[in-house]
């Protein structure tokens, strides 16, 4: 440990950021953090990005972290500043995004007195953070700051809050950067059990209907893990499917890829999961949107589960072989073991299985009725993909139908290019996340595929995009409804569209111009490509108002409480009746 340097607590915060390699900080000033903002004023290495709402700060930090692999950093004031970040913290916790959030707090002697802008930040954030701290002395501050980065980024990533009273920001103490900034009681297991890995590979070697089920944990483990997944899939010849958060870990355009699975997953992915005999789950947690009805989930399979979070093993679905460890490390060991016992893929053993999968793919479950007069939302996403697939492109989304269409029709071939709110389903995530991704990748193209309802949740962040000259593209699939709510109301509630119609919408073109950005509107399928080109060519932020079919539904769909082999498919395939409510209410009509 170094000899140390005397400085204030506020200066320690900035020095710790610098020592951790932080170059971007998202925040909003207030009285309880003004000493830190004063310290920011006297340096240039940490760039502060002024958001317009504290929730936007956390989502922007999430987009920055998810796209770069670094820890996202946030600075907000006490009271409402801290309470406004709760949604973002919960979002980051559920999606395993590494964040360090510094919150201001009233002076130590006022804590518990209901002082102005005081709240119990540690108590409020206990359930929505991986760990949190209330700093009680200047002597503890350097250790806590560096520990926060360690905890946020090691093991299963997540958000960490450091609540910092104002008097400690003013106090002076000795700053030393620890040689080892690990937490004394937090030592996540990264290496998988060798015996369990050998047992898993032996089970894989005898499989006749195997499938890789991959999640966001592969991406969180770094680009090396995604590359190892690809190598193992090539070596085995096994098909691969992915959760919403895992898209991009395996190339979306690869013939071995089955597409996303789950509630709005593909026909082939869901049926492969239902009928497989060996499932290899890597870096996923068996979320309810993936499993459907638990007692009918993948009923014929032996299950291998790899996860760095020991609490995820057997939490929801019992694993026959549970391996705790970093996905990259375990994949490396699996690949080595596989090559030792089976140097070449045994395609003969898998012939019948792969043939069956080809038959499922031939159903073209993502087909939809084209239109020469109305833009179909699926078509709009396909045209964006074709226009951007050869560029360095990062895609964020809001939450709803547009999110699922983006996951279905945009093929992600690289990890860290797809940022969406998976676990919490946070409307308003996409725009600030796009800002964070753009700041992490200044020369890249960043697109937020949005809905006209979700985009208004954090529309104020357009001001941030304009201030920092960030050329984010906001592509709104405008169907004048809260689309997913309307779809469920149609299918499950007798087409009673209670409060799901988006009335009194703004003129998004004028709104863009009011912020100092560019606005584009398109409602003609024949003009869509040229309008997209205009959006991409503009060197600045754009709001694109794409007027789409108002009543298009998102299929395939596993109704809540149903199994993977009880999917609803689009009537494009001629397999669903006009009254979809009848299909759902009568289990005998479920599609298999």
Coordinates of C-alpha atoms in Angstrom, one line a residue:
X1 CA 0.0 0.0 0.0
X2 CA 1.3 3.5 -0.9
X3 CA 2.4 6.0 1.7
X4 CA -0.8 8.0 1.0
X5 CA -1.9 11.5 0.4
X6 CA -4.0 13.8 2.5
X7 CA -7.2 15.0 0.8
X8 CA -10.9 15.5 1.4
X9 CA -13.5 12.8 1.1
X10 CA -14.9 14.4 -2.0
X11 CA -11.4 14.4 -3.6
X12 CA -11.1 10.7 -2.6
X13 CA -14.2 9.8 -4.6
X14 CA -12.7 11.4 -7.8
X15 CA -9.2 9.9 -7.1
X16 CA -10.8 6.4 -6.7
X17 CA -12.6 6.8 -10.0
X18 CA -9.4 7.8 -11.7
X19 CA -7.5 4.9 -10.1
X20 CA -10.2 2.5 -11.3
X21 CA -9.9 3.8 -14.9
X22 CA -13.3 5.6 -14.9
X23 CA -13.6 8.0 -17.8
X24 CA -17.4 8.7 -17.8
X25 CA -19.7 9.5 -14.9
X26 CA -23.5 10.0 -15.2
X27 CA -25.0 12.3 -12.6
X28 CA -27.2 15.1 -11.4
X29 CA -26.0 17.6 -8.8
X30 CA -27.7 18.5 -5.5
X31 CA -26.8 20.0 -2.2
X32 CA -25.6 16.8 -0.6
X33 CA -23.0 16.1 -3.3
X34 CA -21.8 19.6 -4.1
X35 CA -18.3 18.9 -2.5
X36 CA -17.9 16.1 -5.1
X37 CA -19.0 18.3 -7.9
X38 CA -16.5 20.9 -6.8
X39 CA -13.8 18.2 -6.9
X40 CA -14.9 17.3 -10.4
X41 CA -14.5 20.9 -11.5
X42 CA -10.8 20.7 -10.7
X43 CA -9.9 17.8 -13.0
X44 CA -10.5 16.7 -16.5
X45 CA -9.9 12.9 -16.7
X46 CA -13.4 11.9 -15.5
X47 CA -16.0 13.3 -17.8
X48 CA -19.3 14.1 -16.2
X49 CA -22.5 13.6 -18.2
X50 CA -25.4 15.7 -17.0
X51 CA -28.6 13.7 -17.3
X52 CA -32.1 15.2 -16.8
X53 CA -33.4 12.6 -14.3
X54 CA -31.6 10.3 -12.0
X55 CA -33.3 7.2 -13.3
X56 CA -31.8 8.2 -16.7
X57 CA -28.4 8.3 -15.1
X58 CA -28.6 4.7 -14.0
X59 CA -29.9 3.4 -17.3
X60 CA -27.2 5.4 -19.2
X61 CA -24.6 3.8 -16.9
X62 CA -26.2 0.4 -17.7
X63 CA -25.9 1.0 -21.4
X64 CA -22.3 2.1 -21.0
X65 CA -21.4 -0.9 -18.9
X66 CA -23.3 -3.5 -21.0
X67 CA -21.8 -2.3 -24.3
X68 CA -18.2 -1.8 -23.0
X69 CA -17.7 -4.5 -20.3
X70 CA -16.7 -1.8 -17.8
X71 CA -18.3 -0.7 -14.6
X72 CA -20.9 2.1 -15.0
X73 CA -20.7 5.0 -12.6
X74 CA -23.4 7.2 -11.2
X75 CA -23.4 10.3 -8.9
X76 CA -26.7 11.6 -7.4
X77 CA -27.7 13.7 -4.4
X78 CA -29.6 12.6 -1.2
X79 CA -33.3 12.1 -0.7
X80 CA -35.2 12.3 -4.0
X81 CA -31.9 11.9 -5.9
X82 CA -31.4 8.6 -4.3
X83 CA -35.0 7.4 -4.5
X84 CA -35.1 8.2 -8.2
X85 CA -32.4 5.6 -8.9
X86 CA -34.2 2.7 -7.3
X87 CA -35.8 1.6 -10.6
X88 CA -32.5 1.6 -12.4
X89 CA -30.8 -0.2 -9.5
X90 CA -33.4 -2.9 -9.6
X91 CA -33.1 -3.2 -13.4
X92 CA -29.3 -3.6 -13.1
X93 CA -29.6 -6.2 -10.3
X94 CA -32.0 -8.4 -12.3
X95 CA -29.9 -8.1 -15.5
X96 CA -26.5 -8.4 -13.7
X97 CA -25.1 -5.1 -14.8
X98 CA -22.0 -3.8 -12.8
X99 CA -22.6 -0.3 -11.4
X100 CA -21.1 1.9 -8.7
X101 CA -23.6 4.6 -7.5
X102 CA -22.4 7.3 -5.2
X103 CA -25.4 8.9 -3.3
X104 CA -25.1 12.0 -1.2
X105 CA -26.4 11.9 2.4
X106 CA -27.1 14.5 5.0
X107 CA -24.3 15.1 7.5
X108 CA -23.8 12.3 9.9
X109 CA -25.2 14.1 13.0
X110 CA -28.5 14.7 11.1
X111 CA -29.1 11.1 10.0
X112 CA -32.4 9.9 11.6
X113 CA -33.7 13.4 12.3
X114 CA -35.9 13.8 9.1
X115 CA -33.5 16.5 7.9
X116 CA -34.1 18.2 4.5
X117 CA -33.7 15.7 1.6
X118 CA -32.8 12.9 4.0
X119 CA -33.9 9.3 3.4
X120 CA -32.7 5.9 4.5
X121 CA -30.8 5.1 1.3
X122 CA -29.2 2.0 2.6
X123 CA -32.5 0.6 3.8
X124 CA -34.3 1.6 0.6
X125 CA -31.7 0.1 -1.7
X126 CA -30.9 -3.1 0.3
X127 CA -33.2 -5.2 -1.8
X128 CA -32.2 -3.7 -5.1
X129 CA -28.4 -3.8 -4.9
X130 CA -25.8 -6.4 -4.7
X131 CA -24.3 -4.6 -1.8
X132 CA -24.5 -1.1 -0.2
X133 CA -22.5 1.0 2.2
X134 CA -23.1 3.9 4.5
X135 CA -19.7 5.6 5.1
X136 CA -19.3 6.5 8.7
X137 CA -15.7 7.7 8.8
X138 CA -13.2 9.2 6.4
X139 CA -10.7 6.5 7.3
X140 CA -13.1 3.8 5.8
X141 CA -13.8 5.7 2.6
X142 CA -10.8 4.7 0.3
X143 CA -11.3 1.0 1.2
X144 CA -15.1 1.2 0.6
X145 CA -14.7 3.0 -2.8
X146 CA -12.4 0.4 -4.2
X147 CA -14.3 -2.5 -2.6
X148 CA -17.4 -1.2 -4.4
X149 CA -15.8 -1.7 -7.8
X150 CA -14.6 -5.2 -6.9
X151 CA -18.0 -6.3 -5.6
X152 CA -19.8 -4.8 -8.6
X153 CA -17.6 -6.5 -11.2
X154 CA -16.7 -9.9 -9.7
X155 CA -18.9 -12.9 -9.5
X156 CA -22.4 -12.2 -10.8
X157 CA -22.1 -8.5 -11.6
X158 CA -24.5 -6.0 -10.1
X159 CA -25.1 -2.5 -8.7
X160 CA -23.4 -1.3 -5.5
X161 CA -24.4 1.9 -3.7
X162 CA -22.0 4.0 -1.5
X163 CA -24.0 6.4 0.6
X164 CA -21.7 9.3 1.6
X165 CA -22.7 11.9 4.2
X166 CA -21.8 15.5 3.4
X167 CA -19.6 16.0 6.4
X168 CA -17.4 13.1 5.4
X169 CA -17.1 14.7 1.9
X170 CA -15.6 17.8 3.6
X171 CA -13.5 15.9 6.1
X172 CA -9.8 15.3 5.4
X173 CA -8.0 12.0 5.6
X174 CA -5.2 9.9 4.1
X175 CA -6.0 8.3 0.7
X176 CA -4.2 5.1 -0.1
X177 CA -5.1 2.9 -3.0
X178 CA -5.2 -0.7 -1.7
X179 CA -3.0 -3.2 -3.4
X180 CA -5.8 -5.7 -3.1
X181 CA -9.3 -4.1 -3.3
X182 CA -11.2 -7.4 -2.9
X183 CA -13.8 -7.7 -0.2
X184 CA -12.6 -9.8 2.7
X185 CA -15.7 -12.0 2.9
X186 CA -16.7 -12.0 -0.8
X187 CA -14.7 -14.5 -2.9
X188 CA -16.9 -15.8 -5.8
X189 CA -15.9 -19.2 -7.2
X190 CA -14.7 -18.9 -10.8
X191 CA -13.3 -22.4 -11.5
X192 CA -15.8 -25.1 -12.1
X193 CA -15.5 -28.5 -10.3
X194 CA -13.4 -30.7 -12.6
X195 CA -15.3 -33.9 -11.8
X196 CA -18.6 -32.2 -12.5
X197 CA -17.3 -30.8 -15.8
X198 CA -16.1 -34.3 -16.9
X199 CA -19.5 -35.7 -15.9
X200 CA -21.3 -33.0 -17.9
X201 CA -19.1 -33.7 -21.0
X202 CA -19.8 -37.4 -20.7
X203 CA -23.5 -36.7 -20.6
X204 CA -23.2 -34.5 -23.7
X205 CA -21.2 -37.1 -25.5
X206 CA -24.1 -39.6 -25.2
X207 CA -26.9 -37.1 -26.1
X208 CA -29.1 -37.7 -29.1
X209 CA -31.3 -34.6 -28.8
X210 CA -29.0 -31.9 -27.2
X211 CA -29.4 -28.2 -27.0
X212 CA -27.3 -25.3 -25.6
X213 CA -29.4 -22.9 -23.7
X214 CA -27.3 -19.7 -23.2
X215 CA -27.9 -16.5 -21.3
X216 CA -26.5 -13.1 -20.4
X217 CA -23.9 -14.7 -18.1
X218 CA -21.9 -15.7 -21.2
X219 CA -21.8 -12.1 -22.3
X220 CA -21.0 -10.9 -18.8
X221 CA -18.0 -13.3 -18.7
X222 CA -16.3 -11.3 -21.5
X223 CA -15.8 -11.7 -25.3
X224 CA -13.6 -14.7 -24.6
X225 CA -16.5 -16.6 -23.2
X226 CA -18.6 -15.9 -26.3
X227 CA -15.8 -17.1 -28.5
X228 CA -15.5 -20.3 -26.4
X229 CA -19.2 -20.9 -26.7
X230 CA -18.9 -20.7 -30.5
X231 CA -16.0 -23.1 -30.5
X232 CA -17.8 -25.6 -28.3
X233 CA -20.9 -25.4 -30.4
X234 CA -18.8 -26.0 -33.6
X235 CA -17.0 -28.9 -31.9
X236 CA -20.2 -30.6 -30.8
X237 CA -22.5 -29.7 -33.6
X238 CA -25.2 -29.0 -31.1
X239 CA -27.9 -26.4 -31.8
X240 CA -27.9 -23.2 -29.7
X241 CA -30.7 -21.1 -28.4
X242 CA -30.6 -18.0 -26.2
X243 CA -32.5 -15.9 -23.7
X244 CA -33.3 -12.3 -24.4
X245 CA -30.2 -11.2 -22.5
X246 CA -27.9 -13.7 -24.2
X247 CA -28.5 -12.5 -27.8
X248 CA -25.2 -12.0 -29.5
X249 CA -23.1 -14.5 -27.5
X250 CA -23.7 -16.9 -30.4
X251 CA -24.1 -15.4 -34.0
X252 CA -27.8 -14.8 -34.7
X253 CA -27.2 -15.5 -38.4
X254 CA -25.5 -18.8 -37.8
X255 CA -27.4 -22.0 -39.1
X256 CA -26.9 -23.6 -35.7
X257 CA -28.7 -20.9 -34.0
X258 CA -32.4 -21.6 -33.2
X259 CA -33.3 -18.0 -32.2
X260 CA -34.5 -16.8 -28.9
X261 CA -36.6 -19.1 -26.7
X262 CA -39.3 -18.4 -24.2
X263 CA -42.6 -16.5 -24.3
X264 CA -41.9 -14.9 -27.6
X265 CA -39.2 -17.3 -28.7
X266 CA -39.2 -19.2 -32.0
X267 CA -41.1 -22.3 -32.7
X268 CA -37.9 -24.3 -33.3
X269 CA -36.2 -23.0 -30.1
X270 CA -39.2 -23.8 -27.8
X271 CA -39.8 -27.2 -29.3
X272 CA -36.1 -28.1 -29.1
X273 CA -36.2 -27.1 -25.4
X274 CA -39.3 -29.2 -24.9
X275 CA -38.1 -32.3 -26.6
X276 CA -34.3 -32.3 -25.9
X277 CA -32.7 -35.1 -23.9
X278 CA -29.7 -33.1 -22.7
X279 CA -29.9 -29.4 -22.0
X280 CA -26.7 -27.5 -21.4
X281 CA -27.7 -24.2 -19.6
X282 CA -24.8 -21.7 -19.6
X283 CA -25.2 -18.4 -17.8
X284 CA -28.9 -18.3 -17.6
X285 CA -31.3 -18.5 -14.6
X286 CA -34.5 -20.3 -15.8
X287 CA -36.6 -17.1 -15.7
X288 CA -40.3 -17.7 -15.8
X289 CA -40.5 -16.0 -19.3
X290 CA -38.2 -18.8 -20.5
X291 CA -39.6 -21.8 -18.7
X292 CA -43.3 -21.3 -19.0
X293 CA -45.2 -23.9 -16.9
X294 CA -42.5 -25.3 -14.6
X295 CA -44.0 -28.8 -14.2
X296 CA -44.0 -29.1 -18.0
X297 CA -40.6 -27.5 -18.7
X298 CA -38.2 -29.6 -20.8
X299 CA -39.7 -32.8 -19.3
X300 CA -37.4 -35.4 -21.1
X301 CA -34.0 -33.8 -20.5
X302 CA -31.1 -34.2 -18.2
X303 CA -30.1 -30.7 -17.2
X304 CA -26.6 -29.3 -16.9
X305 CA -26.5 -25.8 -15.4
X306 CA -23.4 -23.6 -15.4
X307 CA -23.6 -20.3 -13.4
X308 CA -21.2 -18.2 -11.4
X309 CA -24.0 -17.5 -8.9
X310 CA -24.3 -20.6 -6.7
X311 CA -27.8 -19.5 -5.5
X312 CA -29.1 -19.8 -9.1
X313 CA -28.3 -23.6 -9.2
X314 CA -31.5 -25.6 -8.3
X315 CA -33.3 -22.3 -7.4
X316 CA -36.0 -22.7 -10.0
X317 CA -35.3 -25.9 -12.0
X318 CA -33.4 -28.9 -10.5
X319 CA -30.1 -29.5 -12.3
X320 CA -28.8 -33.0 -12.8
X321 CA -25.3 -31.5 -12.9
X322 CA -24.8 -28.1 -11.4
X323 CA -21.5 -26.4 -12.0
X324 CA -20.6 -23.2 -10.1
X325 CA -18.1 -21.1 -12.0
X326 CA -17.3 -18.4 -14.4
X327 CA -18.8 -19.2 -17.8
X328 CA -15.6 -18.5 -19.7
X329 CA -13.6 -20.8 -17.4
X330 CA -16.1 -23.6 -17.5
X331 CA -16.5 -23.4 -21.3
X332 CA -12.8 -23.6 -21.7
X333 CA -12.6 -26.7 -19.5
X334 CA -15.6 -28.3 -21.3
X335 CA -14.0 -27.6 -24.7
X336 CA -10.8 -29.2 -23.6
X337 CA -12.6 -32.3 -22.2
X338 CA -14.8 -32.6 -25.3
X339 CA -11.8 -32.6 -27.7
X340 CA -10.1 -35.2 -25.5
X341 CA -12.9 -37.7 -25.9
X342 CA -14.5 -36.8 -29.2
X343 CA -12.2 -35.0 -31.6
X344 CA -14.8 -34.7 -34.3
X345 CA -18.6 -34.0 -34.1
X346 CA -20.6 -37.2 -34.3
X347 CA -23.2 -35.9 -36.8
X348 CA -24.5 -39.4 -37.4
X349 CA -25.8 -39.6 -33.8
X350 CA -27.5 -36.2 -34.3
X351 CA -28.9 -36.8 -37.8
X352 CA -32.5 -37.4 -36.7
X353 CA -32.5 -34.6 -34.2
X354 CA -31.1 -32.0 -36.6
X355 CA -33.5 -33.2 -39.3
X356 CA -36.4 -32.6 -36.9
X357 CA -35.2 -29.1 -36.1
X358 CA -34.9 -28.3 -39.8
X359 CA -38.6 -29.3 -40.1
X360 CA -39.5 -27.0 -37.3
X361 CA -37.5 -24.2 -38.9
X362 CA -39.4 -24.7 -42.2
X363 CA -42.6 -23.6 -40.5
X364 CA -41.2 -20.1 -40.7
X365 CA -42.8 -19.0 -37.4
X366 CA -41.7 -15.4 -37.8
X367 CA -43.6 -15.0 -41.0
X368 CA -46.2 -12.2 -41.2
X369 CA -48.7 -10.9 -43.8
X370 CA -47.0 -8.2 -45.9
X371 CA -48.7 -5.0 -46.8
X372 CA -48.1 -2.5 -49.6
X373 CA -50.0 0.3 -47.8
X374 CA -49.1 -0.1 -44.1
X375 CA -45.7 -0.6 -42.5
X376 CA -45.6 -3.8 -40.6
X377 CA -43.5 -3.4 -37.4
X378 CA -41.6 -6.7 -38.2
X379 CA -40.8 -5.3 -41.7
X380 CA -39.5 -2.1 -40.1
X381 CA -37.0 -4.0 -37.9
X382 CA -35.9 -6.1 -40.8
X383 CA -35.2 -3.0 -42.9
X384 CA -33.2 -1.5 -40.1
X385 CA -31.2 -4.7 -39.8
X386 CA -30.4 -4.8 -43.5
X387 CA -29.4 -1.2 -43.5
X388 CA -27.1 -1.6 -40.4
X389 CA -25.8 -5.2 -40.3
X390 CA -22.5 -4.3 -41.9
X391 CA -21.8 -1.5 -39.5
X392 CA -20.6 -1.4 -35.9
X393 CA -24.1 -1.1 -34.5
X394 CA -25.5 -1.1 -30.9
X395 CA -29.2 -1.6 -30.4
X396 CA -31.1 -0.6 -27.3
X397 CA -34.9 -1.0 -26.8
X398 CA -37.6 0.2 -24.6
X399 CA -40.1 -2.5 -23.3
X400 CA -43.0 -4.0 -25.1
X401 CA -43.9 -5.5 -28.5
X402 CA -41.2 -3.5 -30.2
X403 CA -38.6 -5.0 -27.9
X404 CA -39.7 -8.5 -28.8
X405 CA -39.8 -7.7 -32.5
X406 CA -36.2 -6.3 -32.2
X407 CA -35.1 -9.6 -30.5
X408 CA -36.8 -11.7 -33.2
X409 CA -35.8 -9.9 -36.4
X410 CA -32.5 -8.2 -35.7
X411 CA -29.7 -10.8 -35.9
X412 CA -26.9 -10.0 -33.4
X413 CA -23.7 -11.7 -34.4
X414 CA -21.5 -10.1 -31.7
X415 CA -21.8 -9.9 -27.9
X416 CA -22.4 -6.5 -26.1
X417 CA -24.3 -5.1 -29.1
X418 CA -27.8 -5.6 -27.6
X419 CA -29.0 -3.7 -24.6
X420 CA -32.5 -4.2 -23.2
X421 CA -34.3 -4.4 -19.9
X422 CA -34.9 -8.2 -19.5
X423 CA -35.6 -9.0 -15.8
X424 CA -37.5 -5.9 -14.7
X425 CA -39.0 -4.9 -18.1
X426 CA -38.4 -1.2 -17.5
X427 CA -40.2 1.2 -19.9
X428 CA -37.9 4.2 -20.4
X429 CA -34.7 2.2 -20.4
X430 CA -33.8 2.5 -24.1
X431 CA -33.0 6.2 -24.7
X432 CA -30.7 6.7 -21.7
X433 CA -29.1 3.3 -22.4
X434 CA -28.4 4.4 -26.0
X435 CA -26.8 7.6 -24.6
X436 CA -24.5 5.4 -22.4
X437 CA -23.6 3.1 -25.3
X438 CA -22.9 6.0 -27.6
X439 CA -20.5 7.6 -25.0
X440 CA -18.7 4.2 -24.8
X441 CA -18.5 4.0 -28.6
X442 CA -18.3 7.5 -30.0
X443 CA -17.8 6.4 -33.6
X444 CA -20.4 3.6 -33.6
X445 CA -24.1 3.7 -34.7
X446 CA -26.5 3.4 -31.7
X447 CA -30.2 2.9 -32.3
X448 CA -33.0 2.8 -29.7
X449 CA -35.9 0.7 -31.1
X450 CA -38.8 2.2 -29.1
X451 CA -42.5 2.3 -28.7
X452 CA -44.5 5.6 -28.7
X453 CA -45.6 4.9 -25.1
X454 CA -42.2 3.7 -23.6
X455 CA -40.2 6.5 -25.2
X456 CA -42.1 9.1 -23.2
X457 CA -41.0 7.6 -19.9
X458 CA -37.5 9.2 -20.2
X459 CA -37.9 11.5 -23.2
X460 CA -36.2 14.3 -21.3
X461 CA -32.9 12.6 -22.0
X462 CA -33.1 13.9 -25.6
X463 CA -31.7 17.1 -24.0
X464 CA -28.7 15.1 -22.8
X465 CA -28.1 13.7 -26.3
X466 CA -28.3 17.1 -27.9
X467 CA -26.0 18.8 -25.3
X468 CA -23.2 16.2 -25.8
X469 CA -23.7 15.9 -29.5
X470 CA -24.5 12.2 -29.4
X471 CA -25.9 11.0 -32.7
X472 CA -28.3 8.4 -31.2
X473 CA -31.2 7.3 -33.4
X474 CA -34.6 6.8 -31.7
X475 CA -36.7 4.6 -34.0
X476 CA -40.3 4.6 -32.7
X477 CA -42.6 1.8 -33.9
X478 CA -45.7 3.9 -33.4
X479 CA -48.9 1.9 -33.3
X480 CA -50.8 4.3 -31.0
X481 CA -51.2 1.7 -28.3
X482 CA -49.3 0.3 -25.4
X483 CA -48.9 -2.6 -27.8
X484 CA -48.1 -5.5 -25.5
X485 CA -50.8 -4.5 -23.1
X486 CA -53.3 -4.2 -26.0
X487 CA -52.2 -7.7 -27.2
X488 CA -52.8 -9.3 -23.8
X489 CA -56.2 -7.5 -23.5
X490 CA -57.2 -8.9 -26.9
X491 CA -56.1 -12.4 -26.1
X492 CA -56.9 -12.7 -22.4
X493 CA -59.5 -10.0 -21.6
X494 CA -62.1 -10.2 -24.4
X495 CA -60.7 -7.3 -26.4
X496 CA -61.5 -4.8 -23.6
X497 CA -58.8 -2.2 -24.2
X498 CA -58.8 -0.6 -20.9
X499 CA -56.5 2.4 -20.9
X500 CA -54.0 1.0 -23.4
X501 CA -54.7 3.4 -26.2
X502 CA -52.0 6.1 -26.5
X503 CA -54.1 9.2 -26.7
X504 CA -52.8 12.8 -27.0
X505 CA -49.5 11.7 -28.5
X506 CA -47.0 14.5 -29.2
X507 CA -45.9 15.3 -32.7
X508 CA -42.6 13.5 -32.5
X509 CA -41.1 15.4 -35.4
X510 CA -41.9 18.7 -33.7
X511 CA -40.7 17.3 -30.4
X512 CA -37.4 16.4 -31.9
X513 CA -37.0 19.9 -33.4
X514 CA -37.9 21.4 -30.0
X515 CA -35.0 19.6 -28.5
X516 CA -32.7 20.7 -31.3
X517 CA -32.6 17.2 -32.9
X518 CA -33.9 16.0 -36.3
X519 CA -37.4 14.5 -36.7
X520 CA -38.5 12.1 -39.4
X521 CA -41.9 10.5 -40.0
X522 CA -42.7 7.7 -42.3
X523 CA -45.9 5.8 -42.9
X524 CA -45.4 4.4 -46.4
X525 CA -43.6 1.0 -46.8
X526 CA -42.3 2.1 -50.2
X527 CA -40.5 5.1 -48.6
X528 CA -39.2 3.3 -45.5
X529 CA -35.7 2.5 -46.9
X530 CA -35.0 6.0 -48.0
X531 CA -36.3 7.4 -44.7
X532 CA -34.0 5.0 -42.8
X533 CA -31.1 6.1 -44.9
X534 CA -31.9 9.7 -44.1
X535 CA -31.9 8.9 -40.4
X536 CA -28.5 7.0 -40.6
X537 CA -26.9 9.8 -42.7
X538 CA -27.8 12.6 -40.2
X539 CA -24.9 13.5 -38.0
X540 CA -26.8 14.1 -34.8
X541 CA -29.7 12.7 -32.7
X542 CA -32.8 11.7 -34.6
X543 CA -36.4 10.8 -33.5
X544 CA -37.9 8.7 -36.3
X545 CA -41.7 8.3 -36.0
X546 CA -42.5 5.1 -37.9
X547 CA -46.2 4.7 -38.2
X548 CA -47.0 1.0 -38.2
X549 CA -49.9 -1.3 -38.2
X550 CA -52.0 -0.6 -35.1
X551 CA -53.2 -4.1 -34.4
X552 CA -50.3 -6.3 -35.3
X553 CA -49.6 -8.9 -32.6
X554 CA -46.3 -10.4 -31.6
X555 CA -46.0 -14.1 -32.3
X556 CA -45.0 -16.8 -31.5
X557 CA -46.4 -16.5 -28.0
X558 CA -46.6 -18.9 -25.1
X559 CA -49.6 -17.8 -23.0
X560 CA -48.9 -17.3 -19.4
X561 CA -49.0 -20.6 -17.5
X562 CA -48.6 -22.8 -20.6
X563 CA -45.8 -25.1 -21.7
X564 CA -43.3 -24.7 -24.6
X565 CA -45.4 -27.0 -26.8
X566 CA -48.5 -24.9 -26.3
X567 CA -47.4 -21.9 -28.5
X568 CA -49.7 -19.6 -30.4
X569 CA -48.4 -18.9 -33.9
X570 CA -49.3 -16.1 -36.4
X571 CA -52.3 -16.6 -38.6
X572 CA -49.9 -16.2 -41.4
X573 CA -49.3 -19.9 -41.0
X574 CA -53.0 -20.6 -41.3
X575 CA -53.0 -22.2 -37.9
X576 CA -54.9 -19.8 -35.6
X577 CA -58.5 -18.8 -35.7
X578 CA -59.8 -15.3 -35.8
X579 CA -60.9 -15.5 -32.2
X580 CA -57.5 -16.0 -30.5
X581 CA -59.2 -15.8 -27.1
X582 CA -60.9 -19.1 -27.8
X583 CA -57.5 -20.6 -28.7
X584 CA -56.1 -19.6 -25.3
X585 CA -59.2 -20.7 -23.3
X586 CA -59.3 -24.1 -24.9
X587 CA -56.1 -26.0 -24.2
X588 CA -57.0 -28.6 -26.8
X589 CA -56.4 -26.0 -29.5
X590 CA -52.9 -25.1 -28.4
X591 CA -50.4 -25.3 -31.3
X592 CA -47.7 -28.0 -31.1

